[in-house]
Short mmCIF file of N, CA and C in Angstrom, two decimals:
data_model
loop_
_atom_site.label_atom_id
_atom_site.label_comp_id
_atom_site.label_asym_id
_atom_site.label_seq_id
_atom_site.Cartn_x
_atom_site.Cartn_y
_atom_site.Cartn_z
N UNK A 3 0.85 -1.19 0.00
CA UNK A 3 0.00 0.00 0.00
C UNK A 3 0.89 1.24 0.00
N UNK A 4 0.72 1.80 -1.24
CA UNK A 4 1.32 3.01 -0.92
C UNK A 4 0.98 4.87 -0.86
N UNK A 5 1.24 5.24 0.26
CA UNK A 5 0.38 6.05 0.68
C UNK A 5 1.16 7.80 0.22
N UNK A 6 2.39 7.23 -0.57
CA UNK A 6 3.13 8.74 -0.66
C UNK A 6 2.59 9.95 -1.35
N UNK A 7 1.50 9.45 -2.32
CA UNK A 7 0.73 10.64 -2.26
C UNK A 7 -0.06 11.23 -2.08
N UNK A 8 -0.79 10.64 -0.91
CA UNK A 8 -1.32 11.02 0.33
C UNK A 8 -0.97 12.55 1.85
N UNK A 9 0.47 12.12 0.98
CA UNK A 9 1.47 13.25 1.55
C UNK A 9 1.26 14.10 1.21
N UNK A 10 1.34 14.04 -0.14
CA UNK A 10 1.99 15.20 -1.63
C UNK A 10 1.33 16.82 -0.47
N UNK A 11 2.04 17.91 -0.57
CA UNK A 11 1.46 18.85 -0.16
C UNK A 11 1.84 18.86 1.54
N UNK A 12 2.17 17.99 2.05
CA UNK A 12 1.90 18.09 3.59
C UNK A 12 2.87 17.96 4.35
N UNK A 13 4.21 18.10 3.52
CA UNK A 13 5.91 18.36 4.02
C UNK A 13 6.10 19.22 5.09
N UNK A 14 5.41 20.60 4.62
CA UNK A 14 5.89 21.40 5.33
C UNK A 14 4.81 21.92 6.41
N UNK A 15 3.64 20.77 6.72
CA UNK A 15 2.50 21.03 7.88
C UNK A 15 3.26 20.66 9.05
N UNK A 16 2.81 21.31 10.01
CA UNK A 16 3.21 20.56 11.75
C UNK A 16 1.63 19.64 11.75
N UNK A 17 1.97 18.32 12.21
CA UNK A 17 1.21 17.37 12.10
C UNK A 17 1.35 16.72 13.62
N UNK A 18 1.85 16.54 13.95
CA UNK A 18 2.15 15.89 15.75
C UNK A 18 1.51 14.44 15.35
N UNK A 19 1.73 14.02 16.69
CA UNK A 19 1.20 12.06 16.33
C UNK A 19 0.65 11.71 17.85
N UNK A 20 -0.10 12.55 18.39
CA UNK A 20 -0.86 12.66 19.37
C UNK A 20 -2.23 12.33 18.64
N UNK A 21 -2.86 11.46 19.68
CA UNK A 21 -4.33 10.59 19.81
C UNK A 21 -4.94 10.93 21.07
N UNK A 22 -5.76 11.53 20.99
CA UNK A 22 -7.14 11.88 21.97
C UNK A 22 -7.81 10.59 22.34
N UNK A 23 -7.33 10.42 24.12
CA UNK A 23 -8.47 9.71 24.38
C UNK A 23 -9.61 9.71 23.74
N UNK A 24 -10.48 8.73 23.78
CA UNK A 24 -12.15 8.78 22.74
C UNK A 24 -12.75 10.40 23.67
N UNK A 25 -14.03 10.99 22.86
CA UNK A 25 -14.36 11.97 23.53
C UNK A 25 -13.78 12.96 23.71
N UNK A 26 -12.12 12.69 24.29
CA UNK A 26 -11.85 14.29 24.18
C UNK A 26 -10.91 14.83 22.95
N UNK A 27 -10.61 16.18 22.97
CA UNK A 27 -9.95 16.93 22.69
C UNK A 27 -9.03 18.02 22.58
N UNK A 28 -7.89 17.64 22.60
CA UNK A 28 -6.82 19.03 23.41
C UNK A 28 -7.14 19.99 22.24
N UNK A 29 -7.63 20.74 21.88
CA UNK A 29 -7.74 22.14 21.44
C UNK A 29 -6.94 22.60 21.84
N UNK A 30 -5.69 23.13 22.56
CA UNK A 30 -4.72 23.63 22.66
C UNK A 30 -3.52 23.21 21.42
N UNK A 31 -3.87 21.54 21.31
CA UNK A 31 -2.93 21.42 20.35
C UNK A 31 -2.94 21.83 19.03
N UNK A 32 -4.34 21.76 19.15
CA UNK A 32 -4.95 22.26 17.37
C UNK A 32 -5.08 23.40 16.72
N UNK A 33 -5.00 24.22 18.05
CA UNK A 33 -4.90 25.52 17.40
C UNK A 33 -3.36 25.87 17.18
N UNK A 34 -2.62 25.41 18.05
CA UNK A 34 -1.23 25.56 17.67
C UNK A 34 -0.88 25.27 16.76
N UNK A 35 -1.54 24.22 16.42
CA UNK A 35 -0.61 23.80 14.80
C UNK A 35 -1.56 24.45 13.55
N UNK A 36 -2.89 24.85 13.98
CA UNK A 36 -3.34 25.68 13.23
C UNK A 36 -2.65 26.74 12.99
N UNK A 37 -2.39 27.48 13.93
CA UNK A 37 -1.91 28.55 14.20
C UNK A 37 -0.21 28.75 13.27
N UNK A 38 0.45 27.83 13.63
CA UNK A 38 1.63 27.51 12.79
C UNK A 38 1.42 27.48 11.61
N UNK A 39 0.98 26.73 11.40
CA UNK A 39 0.69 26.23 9.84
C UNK A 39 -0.40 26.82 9.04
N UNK A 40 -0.67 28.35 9.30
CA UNK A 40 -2.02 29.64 8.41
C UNK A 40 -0.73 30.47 7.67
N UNK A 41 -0.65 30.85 6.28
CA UNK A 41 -0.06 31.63 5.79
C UNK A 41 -0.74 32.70 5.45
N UNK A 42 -0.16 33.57 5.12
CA UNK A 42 -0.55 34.44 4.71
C UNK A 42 -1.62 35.10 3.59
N UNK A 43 -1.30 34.35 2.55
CA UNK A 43 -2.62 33.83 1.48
C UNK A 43 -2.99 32.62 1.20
N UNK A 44 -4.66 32.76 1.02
CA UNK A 44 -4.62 31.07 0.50
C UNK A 44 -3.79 30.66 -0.63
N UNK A 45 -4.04 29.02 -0.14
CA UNK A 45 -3.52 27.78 -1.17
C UNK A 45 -4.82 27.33 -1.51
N UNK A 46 -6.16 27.69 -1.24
CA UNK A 46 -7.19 26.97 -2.13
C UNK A 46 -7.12 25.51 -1.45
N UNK A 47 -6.17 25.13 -0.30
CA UNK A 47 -6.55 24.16 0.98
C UNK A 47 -7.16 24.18 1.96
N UNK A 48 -8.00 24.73 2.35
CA UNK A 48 -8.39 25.11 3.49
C UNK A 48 -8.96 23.75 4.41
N UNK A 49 -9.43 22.89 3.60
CA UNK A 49 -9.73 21.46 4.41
C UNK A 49 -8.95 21.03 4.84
N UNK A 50 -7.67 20.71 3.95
CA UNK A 50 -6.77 19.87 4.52
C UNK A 50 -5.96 20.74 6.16
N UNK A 51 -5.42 22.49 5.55
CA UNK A 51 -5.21 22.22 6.94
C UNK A 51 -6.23 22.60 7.95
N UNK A 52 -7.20 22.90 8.15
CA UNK A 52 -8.27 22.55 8.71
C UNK A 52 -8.23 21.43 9.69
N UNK A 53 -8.10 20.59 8.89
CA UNK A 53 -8.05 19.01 8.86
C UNK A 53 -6.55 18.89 9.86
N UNK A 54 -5.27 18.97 9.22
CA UNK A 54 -4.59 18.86 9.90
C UNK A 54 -4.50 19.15 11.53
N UNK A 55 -5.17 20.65 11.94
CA UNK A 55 -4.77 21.17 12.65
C UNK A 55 -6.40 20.07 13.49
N UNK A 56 -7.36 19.43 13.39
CA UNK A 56 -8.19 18.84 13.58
C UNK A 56 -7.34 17.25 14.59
N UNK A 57 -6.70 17.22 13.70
CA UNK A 57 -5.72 15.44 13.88
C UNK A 57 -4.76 16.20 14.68
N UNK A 58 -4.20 17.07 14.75
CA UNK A 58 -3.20 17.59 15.75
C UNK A 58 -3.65 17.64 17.06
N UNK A 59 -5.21 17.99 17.32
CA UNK A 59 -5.90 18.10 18.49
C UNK A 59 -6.16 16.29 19.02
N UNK A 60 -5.51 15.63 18.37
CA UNK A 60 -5.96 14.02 18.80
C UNK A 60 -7.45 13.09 18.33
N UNK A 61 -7.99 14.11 16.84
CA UNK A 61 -9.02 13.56 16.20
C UNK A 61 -8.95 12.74 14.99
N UNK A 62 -8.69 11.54 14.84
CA UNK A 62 -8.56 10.64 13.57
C UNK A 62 -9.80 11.28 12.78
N UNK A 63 -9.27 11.56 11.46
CA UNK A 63 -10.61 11.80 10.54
C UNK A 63 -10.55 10.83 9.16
N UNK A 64 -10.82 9.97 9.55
CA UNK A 64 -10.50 8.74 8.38
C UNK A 64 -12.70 8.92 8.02
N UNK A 65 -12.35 8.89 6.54
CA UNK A 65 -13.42 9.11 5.95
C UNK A 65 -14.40 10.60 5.61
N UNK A 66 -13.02 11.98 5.55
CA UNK A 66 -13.40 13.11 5.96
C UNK A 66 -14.09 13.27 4.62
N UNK A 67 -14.13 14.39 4.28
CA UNK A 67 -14.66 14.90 2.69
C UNK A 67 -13.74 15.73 2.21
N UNK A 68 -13.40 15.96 1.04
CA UNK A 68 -12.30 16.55 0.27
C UNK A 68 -12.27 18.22 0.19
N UNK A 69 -13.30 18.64 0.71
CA UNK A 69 -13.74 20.08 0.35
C UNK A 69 -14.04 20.54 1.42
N UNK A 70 -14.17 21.99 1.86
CA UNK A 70 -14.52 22.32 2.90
C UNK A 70 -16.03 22.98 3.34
N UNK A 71 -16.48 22.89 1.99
CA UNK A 71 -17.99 22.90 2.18
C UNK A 71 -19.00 21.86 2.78
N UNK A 72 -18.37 20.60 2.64
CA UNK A 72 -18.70 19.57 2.85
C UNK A 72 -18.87 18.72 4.24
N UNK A 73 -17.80 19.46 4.98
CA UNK A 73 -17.78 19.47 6.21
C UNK A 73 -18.67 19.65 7.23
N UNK A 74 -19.87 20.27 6.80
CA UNK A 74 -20.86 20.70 7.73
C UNK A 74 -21.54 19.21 8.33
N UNK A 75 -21.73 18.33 7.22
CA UNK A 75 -22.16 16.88 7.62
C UNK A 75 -21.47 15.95 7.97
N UNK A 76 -20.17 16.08 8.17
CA UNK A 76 -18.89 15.16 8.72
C UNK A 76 -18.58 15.74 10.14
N UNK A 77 -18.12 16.50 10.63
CA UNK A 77 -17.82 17.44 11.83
C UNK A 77 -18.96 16.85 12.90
N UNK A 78 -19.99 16.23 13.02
CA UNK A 78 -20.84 15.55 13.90
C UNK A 78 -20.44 14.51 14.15
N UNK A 79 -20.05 13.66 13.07
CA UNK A 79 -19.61 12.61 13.11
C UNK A 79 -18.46 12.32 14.14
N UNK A 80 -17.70 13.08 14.44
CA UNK A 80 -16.60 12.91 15.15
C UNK A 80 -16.71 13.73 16.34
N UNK A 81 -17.42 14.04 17.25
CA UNK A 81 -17.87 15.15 18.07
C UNK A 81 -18.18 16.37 18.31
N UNK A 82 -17.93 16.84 16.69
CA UNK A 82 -18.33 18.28 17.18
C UNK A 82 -19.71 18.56 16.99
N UNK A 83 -20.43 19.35 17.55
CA UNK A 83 -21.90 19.84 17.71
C UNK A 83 -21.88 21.04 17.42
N UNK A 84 -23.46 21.18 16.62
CA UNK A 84 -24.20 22.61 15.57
C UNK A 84 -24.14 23.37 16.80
N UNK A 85 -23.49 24.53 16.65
CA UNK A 85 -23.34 25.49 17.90
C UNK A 85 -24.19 26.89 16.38
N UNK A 86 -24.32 27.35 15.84
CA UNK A 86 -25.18 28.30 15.22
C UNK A 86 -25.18 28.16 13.65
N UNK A 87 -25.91 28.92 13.24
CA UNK A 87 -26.33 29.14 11.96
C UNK A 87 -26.17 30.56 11.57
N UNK A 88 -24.83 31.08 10.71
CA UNK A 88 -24.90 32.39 10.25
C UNK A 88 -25.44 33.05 8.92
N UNK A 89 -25.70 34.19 8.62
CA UNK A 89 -26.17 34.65 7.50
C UNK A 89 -26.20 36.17 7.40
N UNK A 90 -26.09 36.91 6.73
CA UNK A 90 -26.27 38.14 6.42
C UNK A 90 -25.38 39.23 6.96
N UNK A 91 -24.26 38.30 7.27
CA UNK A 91 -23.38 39.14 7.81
C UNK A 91 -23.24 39.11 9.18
N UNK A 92 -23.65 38.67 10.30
CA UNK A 92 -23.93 38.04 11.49
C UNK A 92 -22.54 37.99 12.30
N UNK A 93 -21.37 38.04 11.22
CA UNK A 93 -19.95 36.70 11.98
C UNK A 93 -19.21 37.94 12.97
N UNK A 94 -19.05 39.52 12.33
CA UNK A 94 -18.98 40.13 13.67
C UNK A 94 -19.59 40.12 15.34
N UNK A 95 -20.66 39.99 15.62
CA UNK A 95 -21.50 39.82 16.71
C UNK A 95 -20.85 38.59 17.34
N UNK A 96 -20.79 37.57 16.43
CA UNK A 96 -20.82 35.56 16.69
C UNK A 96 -19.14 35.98 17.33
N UNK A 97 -18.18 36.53 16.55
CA UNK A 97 -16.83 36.20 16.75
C UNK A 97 -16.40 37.15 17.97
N UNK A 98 -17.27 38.56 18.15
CA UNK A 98 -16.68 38.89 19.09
C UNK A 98 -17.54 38.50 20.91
N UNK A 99 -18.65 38.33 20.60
CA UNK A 99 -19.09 37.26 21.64
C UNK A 99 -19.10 35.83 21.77
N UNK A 100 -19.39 35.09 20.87
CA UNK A 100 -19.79 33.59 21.49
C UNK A 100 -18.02 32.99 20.92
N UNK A 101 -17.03 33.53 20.32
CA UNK A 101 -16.41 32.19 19.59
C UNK A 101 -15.21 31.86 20.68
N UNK A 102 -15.00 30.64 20.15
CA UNK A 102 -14.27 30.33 21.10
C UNK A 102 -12.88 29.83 20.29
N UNK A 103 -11.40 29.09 21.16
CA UNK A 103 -10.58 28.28 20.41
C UNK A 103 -11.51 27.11 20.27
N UNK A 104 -10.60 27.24 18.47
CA UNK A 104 -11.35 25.47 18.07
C UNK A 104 -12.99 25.43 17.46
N UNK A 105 -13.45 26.72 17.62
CA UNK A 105 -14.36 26.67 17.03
C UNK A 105 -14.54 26.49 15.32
N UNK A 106 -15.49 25.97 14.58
CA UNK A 106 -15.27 25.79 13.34
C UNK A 106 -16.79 26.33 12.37
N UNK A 107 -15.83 27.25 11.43
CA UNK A 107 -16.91 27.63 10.33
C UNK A 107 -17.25 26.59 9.11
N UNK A 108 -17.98 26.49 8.91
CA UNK A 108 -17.98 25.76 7.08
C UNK A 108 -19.03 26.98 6.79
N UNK A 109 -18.01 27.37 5.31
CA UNK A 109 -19.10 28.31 4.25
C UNK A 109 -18.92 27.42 3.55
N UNK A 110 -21.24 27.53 3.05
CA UNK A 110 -21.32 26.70 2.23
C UNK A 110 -21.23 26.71 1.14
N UNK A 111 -20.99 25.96 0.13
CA UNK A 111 -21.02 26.43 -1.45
C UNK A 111 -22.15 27.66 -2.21
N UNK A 112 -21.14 28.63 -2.46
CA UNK A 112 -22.34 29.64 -3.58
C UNK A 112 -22.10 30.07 -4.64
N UNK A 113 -22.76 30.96 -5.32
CA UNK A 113 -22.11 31.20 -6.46
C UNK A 113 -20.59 31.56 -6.64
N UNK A 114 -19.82 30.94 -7.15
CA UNK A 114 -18.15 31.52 -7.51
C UNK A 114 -16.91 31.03 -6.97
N UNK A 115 -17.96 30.05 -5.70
CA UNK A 115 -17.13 29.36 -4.48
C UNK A 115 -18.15 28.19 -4.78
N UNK A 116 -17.98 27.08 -5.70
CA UNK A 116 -18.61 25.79 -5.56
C UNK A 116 -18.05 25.06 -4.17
N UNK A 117 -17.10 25.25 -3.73
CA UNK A 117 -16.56 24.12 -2.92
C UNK A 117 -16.63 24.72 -1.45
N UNK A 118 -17.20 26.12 -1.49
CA UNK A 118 -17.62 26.38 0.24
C UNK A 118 -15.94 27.03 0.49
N UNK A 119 -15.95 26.40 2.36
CA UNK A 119 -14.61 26.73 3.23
C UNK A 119 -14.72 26.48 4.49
N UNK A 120 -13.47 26.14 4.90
CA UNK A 120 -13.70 25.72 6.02
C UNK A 120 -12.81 26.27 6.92
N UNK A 121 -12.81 26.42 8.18
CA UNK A 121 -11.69 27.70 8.73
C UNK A 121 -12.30 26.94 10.10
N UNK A 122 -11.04 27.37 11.55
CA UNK A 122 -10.94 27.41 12.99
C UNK A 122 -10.49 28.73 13.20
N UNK A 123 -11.56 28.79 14.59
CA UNK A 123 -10.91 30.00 15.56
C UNK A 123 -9.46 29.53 16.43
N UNK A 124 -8.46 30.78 16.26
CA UNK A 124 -7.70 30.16 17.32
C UNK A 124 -7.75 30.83 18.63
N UNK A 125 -8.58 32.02 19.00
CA UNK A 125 -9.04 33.06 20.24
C UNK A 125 -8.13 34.47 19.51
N UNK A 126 -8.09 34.37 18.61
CA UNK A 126 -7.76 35.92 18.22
C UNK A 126 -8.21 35.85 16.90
N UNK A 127 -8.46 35.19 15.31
CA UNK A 127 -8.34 35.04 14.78
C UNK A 127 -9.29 33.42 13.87
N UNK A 128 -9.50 33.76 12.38
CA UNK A 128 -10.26 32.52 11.98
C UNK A 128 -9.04 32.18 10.85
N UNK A 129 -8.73 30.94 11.20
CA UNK A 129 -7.32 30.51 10.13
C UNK A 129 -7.97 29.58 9.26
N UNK A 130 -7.85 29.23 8.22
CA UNK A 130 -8.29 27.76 7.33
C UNK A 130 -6.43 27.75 6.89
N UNK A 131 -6.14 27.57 5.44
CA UNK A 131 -5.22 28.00 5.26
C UNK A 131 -4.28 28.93 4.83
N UNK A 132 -4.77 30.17 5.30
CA UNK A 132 -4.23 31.25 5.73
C UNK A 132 -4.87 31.94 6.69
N UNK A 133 -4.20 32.98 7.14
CA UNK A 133 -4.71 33.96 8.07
C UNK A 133 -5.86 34.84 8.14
N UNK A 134 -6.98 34.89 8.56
CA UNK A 134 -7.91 35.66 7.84
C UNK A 134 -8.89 36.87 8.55
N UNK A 135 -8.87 38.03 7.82
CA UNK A 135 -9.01 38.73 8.46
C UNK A 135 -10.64 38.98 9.39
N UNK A 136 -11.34 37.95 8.70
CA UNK A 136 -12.87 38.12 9.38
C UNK A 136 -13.29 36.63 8.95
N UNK A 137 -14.41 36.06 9.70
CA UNK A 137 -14.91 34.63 9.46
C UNK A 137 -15.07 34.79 7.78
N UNK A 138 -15.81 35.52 7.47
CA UNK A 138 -16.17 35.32 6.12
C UNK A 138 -15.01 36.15 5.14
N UNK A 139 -14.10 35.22 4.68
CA UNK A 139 -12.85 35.16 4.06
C UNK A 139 -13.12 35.98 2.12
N UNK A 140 -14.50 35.04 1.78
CA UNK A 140 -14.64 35.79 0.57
C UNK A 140 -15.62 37.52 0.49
N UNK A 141 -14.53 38.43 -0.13
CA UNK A 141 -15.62 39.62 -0.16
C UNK A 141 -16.83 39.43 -0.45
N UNK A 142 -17.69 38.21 -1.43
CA UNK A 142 -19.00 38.48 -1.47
C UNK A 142 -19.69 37.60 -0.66
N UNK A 143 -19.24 36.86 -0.17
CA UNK A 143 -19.83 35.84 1.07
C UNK A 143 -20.42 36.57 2.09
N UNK A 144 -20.29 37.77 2.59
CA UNK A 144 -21.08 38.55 3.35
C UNK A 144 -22.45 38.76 3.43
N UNK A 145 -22.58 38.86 2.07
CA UNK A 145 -23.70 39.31 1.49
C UNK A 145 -24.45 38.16 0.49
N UNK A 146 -25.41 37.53 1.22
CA UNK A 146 -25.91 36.19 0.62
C UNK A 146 -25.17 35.04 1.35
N UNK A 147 -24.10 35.21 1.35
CA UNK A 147 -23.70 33.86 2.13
C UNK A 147 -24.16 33.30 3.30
N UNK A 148 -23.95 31.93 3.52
CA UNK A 148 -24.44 30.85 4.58
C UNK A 148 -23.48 30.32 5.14
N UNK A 149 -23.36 30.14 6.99
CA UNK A 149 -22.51 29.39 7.53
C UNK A 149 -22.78 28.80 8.15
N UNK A 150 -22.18 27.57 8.99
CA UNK A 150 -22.12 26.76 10.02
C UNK A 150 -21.45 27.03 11.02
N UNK A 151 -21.72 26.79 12.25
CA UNK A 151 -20.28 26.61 13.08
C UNK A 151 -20.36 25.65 14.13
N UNK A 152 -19.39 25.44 14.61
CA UNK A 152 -19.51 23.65 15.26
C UNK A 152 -18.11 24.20 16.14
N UNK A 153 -18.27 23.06 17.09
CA UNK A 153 -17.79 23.43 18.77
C UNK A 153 -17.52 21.68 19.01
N UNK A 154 -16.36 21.69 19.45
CA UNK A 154 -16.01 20.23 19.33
C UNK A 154 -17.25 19.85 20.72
N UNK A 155 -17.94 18.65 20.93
CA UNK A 155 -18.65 18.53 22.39
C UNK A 155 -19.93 19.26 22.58
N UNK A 156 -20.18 19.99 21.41
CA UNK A 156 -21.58 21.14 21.95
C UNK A 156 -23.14 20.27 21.75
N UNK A 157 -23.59 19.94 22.61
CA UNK A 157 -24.76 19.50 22.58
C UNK A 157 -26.14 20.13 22.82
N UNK A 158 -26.03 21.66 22.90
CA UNK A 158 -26.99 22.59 23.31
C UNK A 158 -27.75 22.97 22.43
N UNK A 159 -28.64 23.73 22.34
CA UNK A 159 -29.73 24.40 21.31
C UNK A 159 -28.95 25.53 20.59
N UNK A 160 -29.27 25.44 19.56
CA UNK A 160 -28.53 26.36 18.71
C UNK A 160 -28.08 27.42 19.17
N UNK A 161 -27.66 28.62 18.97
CA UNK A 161 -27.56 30.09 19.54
C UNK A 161 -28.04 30.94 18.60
N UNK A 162 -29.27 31.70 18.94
CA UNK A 162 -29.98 32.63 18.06
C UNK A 162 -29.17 34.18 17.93
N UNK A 163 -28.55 34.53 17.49
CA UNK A 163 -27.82 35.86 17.16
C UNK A 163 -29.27 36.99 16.78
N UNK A 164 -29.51 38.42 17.65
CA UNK A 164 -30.52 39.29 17.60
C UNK A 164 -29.75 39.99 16.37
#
């Protein structure tokens, strides 16, 4: 079995080889290596390191989805819970009250962006793979766009934003 290009792309990620007891999650680790590993502009990766910085926190994601739009229906699967529903511009209010480290956006696919995005808070900041200056990364995603966000463990009723 050979898995080397499986790699291709992922030389220069911090990846760690830490495993989370079942249930939990060090979020400390994940944002660190999130945090490490956000450049400056995208690479049009945003899942993978997403993803990476996901498996850095001690979460196997064997069977993820390739895109980061896609994510909204996988991210349950592995513990994280629907913590809100954004729209119309909303992600100021959400980011400077409710977000937390480790929290996770998926924008969903819209016009111009078939494949969505997927991004973590690290408590200052929303990284996918790069640095970004507000949850909603594309200029027209503000306006019309749709998000998710998910909280590794959240089992509560949604959060209604006034």
């Amino acid at each position: 079995f050979d898995i080397s290009g499986m790699l291709d792309g992922l030389s220069n990620l911090y990846v760690g080889n830490y495993i989370a007891p079942k249930g939990y999650w060090d979020v400390d680790r994940a944002v660190s290596a999130l945090t490490r590993n956000g450049l400056t502009k995208s690479t049009g990766w945003c899942a993978k390191y997403v993803r990476v910085a996901i498996e850095a926190g001690g979460i196997p994601t064997i069977g993820r989805p390739s895109y980061g739009g896609a994510y909204g229906a996988y991210l349950p699967t592995i513990g994280f819970g629907h913590l809100c529903h954004l729209s119309n511009g909303r992600d100021d209010v959400f980011t400077e009250n409710y977000a937390q480290p480790g929290d996770i956006v998926v924008i969903l696919p819209f016009k111009g962006h078939k494949y969505g995005h997927i991004a973590m808070y690290n408590g200052q900041q929303w990284i996918s793979d790069f640095k970004q200056k507000h949850l909603w990364c594309y200029n027209n995603s503000r306006n019309g766009g749709a998000c998710d966000i998910f909280r590794f463990g959240y089992s509560g009723e949604c959060i209604q934003l006034n």
